Amino acid sequence: MTVPQELIIDMLPRGISDGSISAYLEKPGDGGVDVFFFGRMKYADIFGSRHTTGFGLKFDSIEKIWLVTGGGTYNYDRTERDPTEGA
């Protein structure tokens, strides 16, 4: 999974002050700061259901990939019907 840089630019690790996370992500792991990305998206579909999707990712600087982290606490999909619809 690729996470666009503009989504994580406000979550830069300490020591990165130039606004560019690309240089950090290009370095192999050196025992420094780990990069995590946690969030959730809320949206409604055309059928009247509301959805919430949560996610937790950690960047593996050696393999250069994002890994799912945090278990079900951070990685979930929930659906809620529109309460204004009849029962």
mmCIF file with all atom_site columns, C-alpha atoms in Angstrom:
data_model
loop_
_atom_site.group_PDB
_atom_site.id
_atom_site.type_symbol
_atom_site.label_atom_id
_atom_site.label_alt_id
_atom_site.label_comp_id
_atom_site.label_asym_id
_atom_site.label_entity_id
_atom_site.label_seq_id
_atom_site.pdbx_PDB_ins_code
_atom_site.Cartn_x
_atom_site.Cartn_y
_atom_site.Cartn_z
_atom_site.occupancy
_atom_site.B_iso_or_equiv
_atom_site.pdbx_formal_charge
_atom_site.auth_seq_id
_atom_site.auth_comp_id
_atom_site.auth_asym_id
_atom_site.auth_atom_id
_atom_site.pdbx_PDB_model_num
ATOM 1  C CA . MET A 1 1  ? 0.000   0.000  0.000  1.00 0.00 ? 1  MET A CA 1
ATOM 2  C CA . THR A 1 2  ? 1.374   3.411  -0.943 1.00 0.00 ? 2  THR A CA 1
ATOM 3  C CA . VAL A 1 3  ? 0.459   6.387  1.213  1.00 0.00 ? 3  VAL A CA 1
ATOM 4  C CA . PRO A 1 4  ? 0.667   9.751  -0.587 1.00 0.00 ? 4  PRO A CA 1
ATOM 5  C CA . GLN A 1 5  ? 3.201   12.112 0.962  1.00 0.00 ? 5  GLN A CA 1
ATOM 6  C CA . GLU A 1 6  ? 0.657   14.927 1.300  1.00 0.00 ? 6  GLU A CA 1
ATOM 7  C CA . LEU A 1 7  ? -1.329  12.780 3.752  1.00 0.00 ? 7  LEU A CA 1
ATOM 8  C CA . ILE A 1 8  ? 1.563   12.359 6.163  1.00 0.00 ? 8  ILE A CA 1
ATOM 9  C CA . ILE A 1 9  ? 3.419   15.648 5.810  1.00 0.00 ? 9  ILE A CA 1
ATOM 10 C CA . ASP A 1 10 ? 2.012   16.968 9.122  1.00 0.00 ? 10 ASP A CA 1
ATOM 11 C CA . MET A 1 11 ? 3.227   13.891 10.982 1.00 0.00 ? 11 MET A CA 1
ATOM 12 C CA . LEU A 1 12 ? 6.940   14.257 10.379 1.00 0.00 ? 12 LEU A CA 1
ATOM 13 C CA . PRO A 1 13 ? 9.336   12.651 12.848 1.00 0.00 ? 13 PRO A CA 1
ATOM 14 C CA . ARG A 1 14 ? 11.451  14.914 15.023 1.00 0.00 ? 14 ARG A CA 1
ATOM 15 C CA . GLY A 1 15 ? 14.507  16.156 13.207 1.00 0.00 ? 15 GLY A CA 1
ATOM 16 C CA . ILE A 1 16 ? 12.822  16.574 9.821  1.00 0.00 ? 16 ILE A CA 1
ATOM 17 C CA . SER A 1 17 ? 12.196  20.280 9.536  1.00 0.00 ? 17 SER A CA 1
ATOM 18 C CA . ASP A 1 18 ? 12.299  20.884 5.793  1.00 0.00 ? 18 ASP A CA 1
ATOM 19 C CA . GLY A 1 19 ? 8.828   19.429 5.175  1.00 0.00 ? 19 GLY A CA 1
ATOM 20 C CA . SER A 1 20 ? 10.196  16.505 3.160  1.00 0.00 ? 20 SER A CA 1
ATOM 21 C CA . ILE A 1 21 ? 9.615   13.028 4.467  1.00 0.00 ? 21 ILE A CA 1
ATOM 22 C CA . SER A 1 22 ? 10.963  11.502 1.251  1.00 0.00 ? 22 SER A CA 1
ATOM 23 C CA . ALA A 1 23 ? 14.588  11.780 2.375  1.00 0.00 ? 23 ALA A CA 1
ATOM 24 C CA . TYR A 1 24 ? 13.772  10.066 5.649  1.00 0.00 ? 24 TYR A CA 1
ATOM 25 C CA . LEU A 1 25 ? 11.878  7.243  3.964  1.00 0.00 ? 25 LEU A CA 1
ATOM 26 C CA . GLU A 1 26 ? 14.749  6.664  1.550  1.00 0.00 ? 26 GLU A CA 1
ATOM 27 C CA . LYS A 1 27 ? 17.297  6.052  4.350  1.00 0.00 ? 27 LYS A CA 1
ATOM 28 C CA . PRO A 1 28 ? 17.699  2.460  5.507  1.00 0.00 ? 28 PRO A CA 1
ATOM 29 C CA . GLY A 1 29 ? 16.814  1.796  9.132  1.00 0.00 ? 29 GLY A CA 1
ATOM 30 C CA . ASP A 1 30 ? 19.411  3.141  11.501 1.00 0.00 ? 30 ASP A CA 1
ATOM 31 C CA . GLY A 1 31 ? 17.659  2.557  14.811 1.00 0.00 ? 31 GLY A CA 1
ATOM 32 C CA . GLY A 1 32 ? 16.258  6.079  14.736 1.00 0.00 ? 32 GLY A CA 1
ATOM 33 C CA . VAL A 1 33 ? 12.658  7.230  14.821 1.00 0.00 ? 33 VAL A CA 1
ATOM 34 C CA . ASP A 1 34 ? 9.941   4.953  13.444 1.00 0.00 ? 34 ASP A CA 1
ATOM 35 C CA . VAL A 1 35 ? 7.265   6.478  11.219 1.00 0.00 ? 35 VAL A CA 1
ATOM 36 C CA . PHE A 1 36 ? 3.660   5.559  12.035 1.00 0.00 ? 36 PHE A CA 1
ATOM 37 C CA . PHE A 1 37 ? 0.491   6.676  10.248 1.00 0.00 ? 37 PHE A CA 1
ATOM 38 C CA . PHE A 1 38 ? -2.851  6.290  12.032 1.00 0.00 ? 38 PHE A CA 1
ATOM 39 C CA . GLY A 1 39 ? -6.177  7.602  10.840 1.00 0.00 ? 39 GLY A CA 1
ATOM 40 C CA . ARG A 1 40 ? -9.774  7.026  9.973  1.00 0.00 ? 40 ARG A CA 1
ATOM 41 C CA . MET A 1 41 ? -12.053 7.841  7.079  1.00 0.00 ? 41 MET A CA 1
ATOM 42 C CA . LYS A 1 42 ? -15.781 8.461  7.397  1.00 0.00 ? 42 LYS A CA 1
ATOM 43 C CA . TYR A 1 43 ? -18.100 8.423  4.416  1.00 0.00 ? 43 TYR A CA 1
ATOM 44 C CA . ALA A 1 44 ? -21.684 7.695  3.362  1.00 0.00 ? 44 ALA A CA 1
ATOM 45 C CA . ASP A 1 45 ? -22.581 5.469  0.444  1.00 0.00 ? 45 ASP A CA 1
ATOM 46 C CA . ILE A 1 46 ? -25.462 5.855  -2.038 1.00 0.00 ? 46 ILE A CA 1
ATOM 47 C CA . PHE A 1 47 ? -27.533 3.286  -0.117 1.00 0.00 ? 47 PHE A CA 1
ATOM 48 C CA . GLY A 1 48 ? -27.802 5.374  3.055  1.00 0.00 ? 48 GLY A CA 1
ATOM 49 C CA . SER A 1 49 ? -25.151 3.580  5.093  1.00 0.00 ? 49 SER A CA 1
ATOM 50 C CA . ARG A 1 50 ? -22.417 5.416  6.918  1.00 0.00 ? 50 ARG A CA 1
ATOM 51 C CA . HIS A 1 51 ? -18.974 3.832  7.098  1.00 0.00 ? 51 HIS A CA 1
ATOM 52 C CA . THR A 1 52 ? -15.896 4.350  9.237  1.00 0.00 ? 52 THR A CA 1
ATOM 53 C CA . THR A 1 53 ? -12.599 2.753  8.255  1.00 0.00 ? 53 THR A CA 1
ATOM 54 C CA . GLY A 1 54 ? -9.647  2.934  10.623 1.00 0.00 ? 54 GLY A CA 1
ATOM 55 C CA . PHE A 1 55 ? -6.039  2.142  9.836  1.00 0.00 ? 55 PHE A CA 1
ATOM 56 C CA . GLY A 1 56 ? -2.618  1.933  11.439 1.00 0.00 ? 56 GLY A CA 1
ATOM 57 C CA . LEU A 1 57 ? 0.573   1.724  9.385  1.00 0.00 ? 57 LEU A CA 1
ATOM 58 C CA . LYS A 1 58 ? 4.276   1.600  10.215 1.00 0.00 ? 58 LYS A CA 1
ATOM 59 C CA . PHE A 1 59 ? 6.987   2.285  7.645  1.00 0.00 ? 59 PHE A CA 1
ATOM 60 C CA . ASP A 1 60 ? 9.643   -0.430 7.331  1.00 0.00 ? 60 ASP A CA 1
ATOM 61 C CA . SER A 1 61 ? 12.674  1.592  6.223  1.00 0.00 ? 61 SER A CA 1
ATOM 62 C CA . ILE A 1 62 ? 14.682  -1.513 5.310  1.00 0.00 ? 62 ILE A CA 1
ATOM 63 C CA . GLU A 1 63 ? 12.061  -3.102 3.025  1.00 0.00 ? 63 GLU A CA 1
ATOM 64 C CA . LYS A 1 64 ? 10.683  0.337  2.003  1.00 0.00 ? 64 LYS A CA 1
ATOM 65 C CA . ILE A 1 65 ? 7.067   -0.678 2.582  1.00 0.00 ? 65 ILE A CA 1
ATOM 66 C CA . TRP A 1 66 ? 4.178   0.316  4.860  1.00 0.00 ? 66 TRP A CA 1
ATOM 67 C CA . LEU A 1 67 ? 3.051   -2.466 7.203  1.00 0.00 ? 67 LEU A CA 1
ATOM 68 C CA . VAL A 1 68 ? -0.313  -2.759 8.906  1.00 0.00 ? 68 VAL A CA 1
ATOM 69 C CA . THR A 1 69 ? 0.139   -2.327 12.664 1.00 0.00 ? 69 THR A CA 1
ATOM 70 C CA . GLY A 1 70 ? -2.034  -1.972 15.745 1.00 0.00 ? 70 GLY A CA 1
ATOM 71 C CA . GLY A 1 71 ? -4.367  -4.933 15.238 1.00 0.00 ? 71 GLY A CA 1
ATOM 72 C CA . GLY A 1 72 ? -8.136  -4.536 15.283 1.00 0.00 ? 72 GLY A CA 1
ATOM 73 C CA . THR A 1 73 ? -7.924  -1.522 17.566 1.00 0.00 ? 73 THR A CA 1
ATOM 74 C CA . TYR A 1 74 ? -6.700  0.635  14.674 1.00 0.00 ? 74 TYR A CA 1
ATOM 75 C CA . ASN A 1 75 ? -7.634  -1.431 11.590 1.00 0.00 ? 75 ASN A CA 1
ATOM 76 C CA . TYR A 1 76 ? -11.372 -1.820 11.197 1.00 0.00 ? 76 TYR A CA 1
ATOM 77 C CA . ASP A 1 77 ? -14.415 -1.255 8.993  1.00 0.00 ? 77 ASP A CA 1
ATOM 78 C CA . ARG A 1 78 ? -17.729 -0.281 10.599 1.00 0.00 ? 78 ARG A CA 1
ATOM 79 C CA . THR A 1 79 ? -21.077 0.238  8.915  1.00 0.00 ? 79 THR A CA 1
ATOM 80 C CA . GLU A 1 80 ? -24.041 2.088  10.394 1.00 0.00 ? 80 GLU A CA 1
ATOM 81 C CA . ARG A 1 81 ? -27.438 2.360  8.753  1.00 0.00 ? 81 ARG A CA 1
ATOM 82 C CA . ASP A 1 82 ? -29.057 5.775  8.334  1.00 0.00 ? 82 ASP A CA 1
ATOM 83 C CA . PRO A 1 83 ? -31.166 6.278  11.501 1.00 0.00 ? 83 PRO A CA 1
ATOM 84 C CA . THR A 1 84 ? -33.790 8.258  9.551  1.00 0.00 ? 84 THR A CA 1
ATOM 85 C CA . GLU A 1 85 ? -34.729 5.150  7.536  1.00 0.00 ? 85 GLU A CA 1
ATOM 86 C CA . GLY A 1 86 ? -37.718 3.084  8.680  1.00 0.00 ? 86 GLY A CA 1
ATOM 87 C CA . ALA A 1 87 ? -37.076 -0.052 10.723 1.00 0.00 ? 87 ALA A CA 1
#
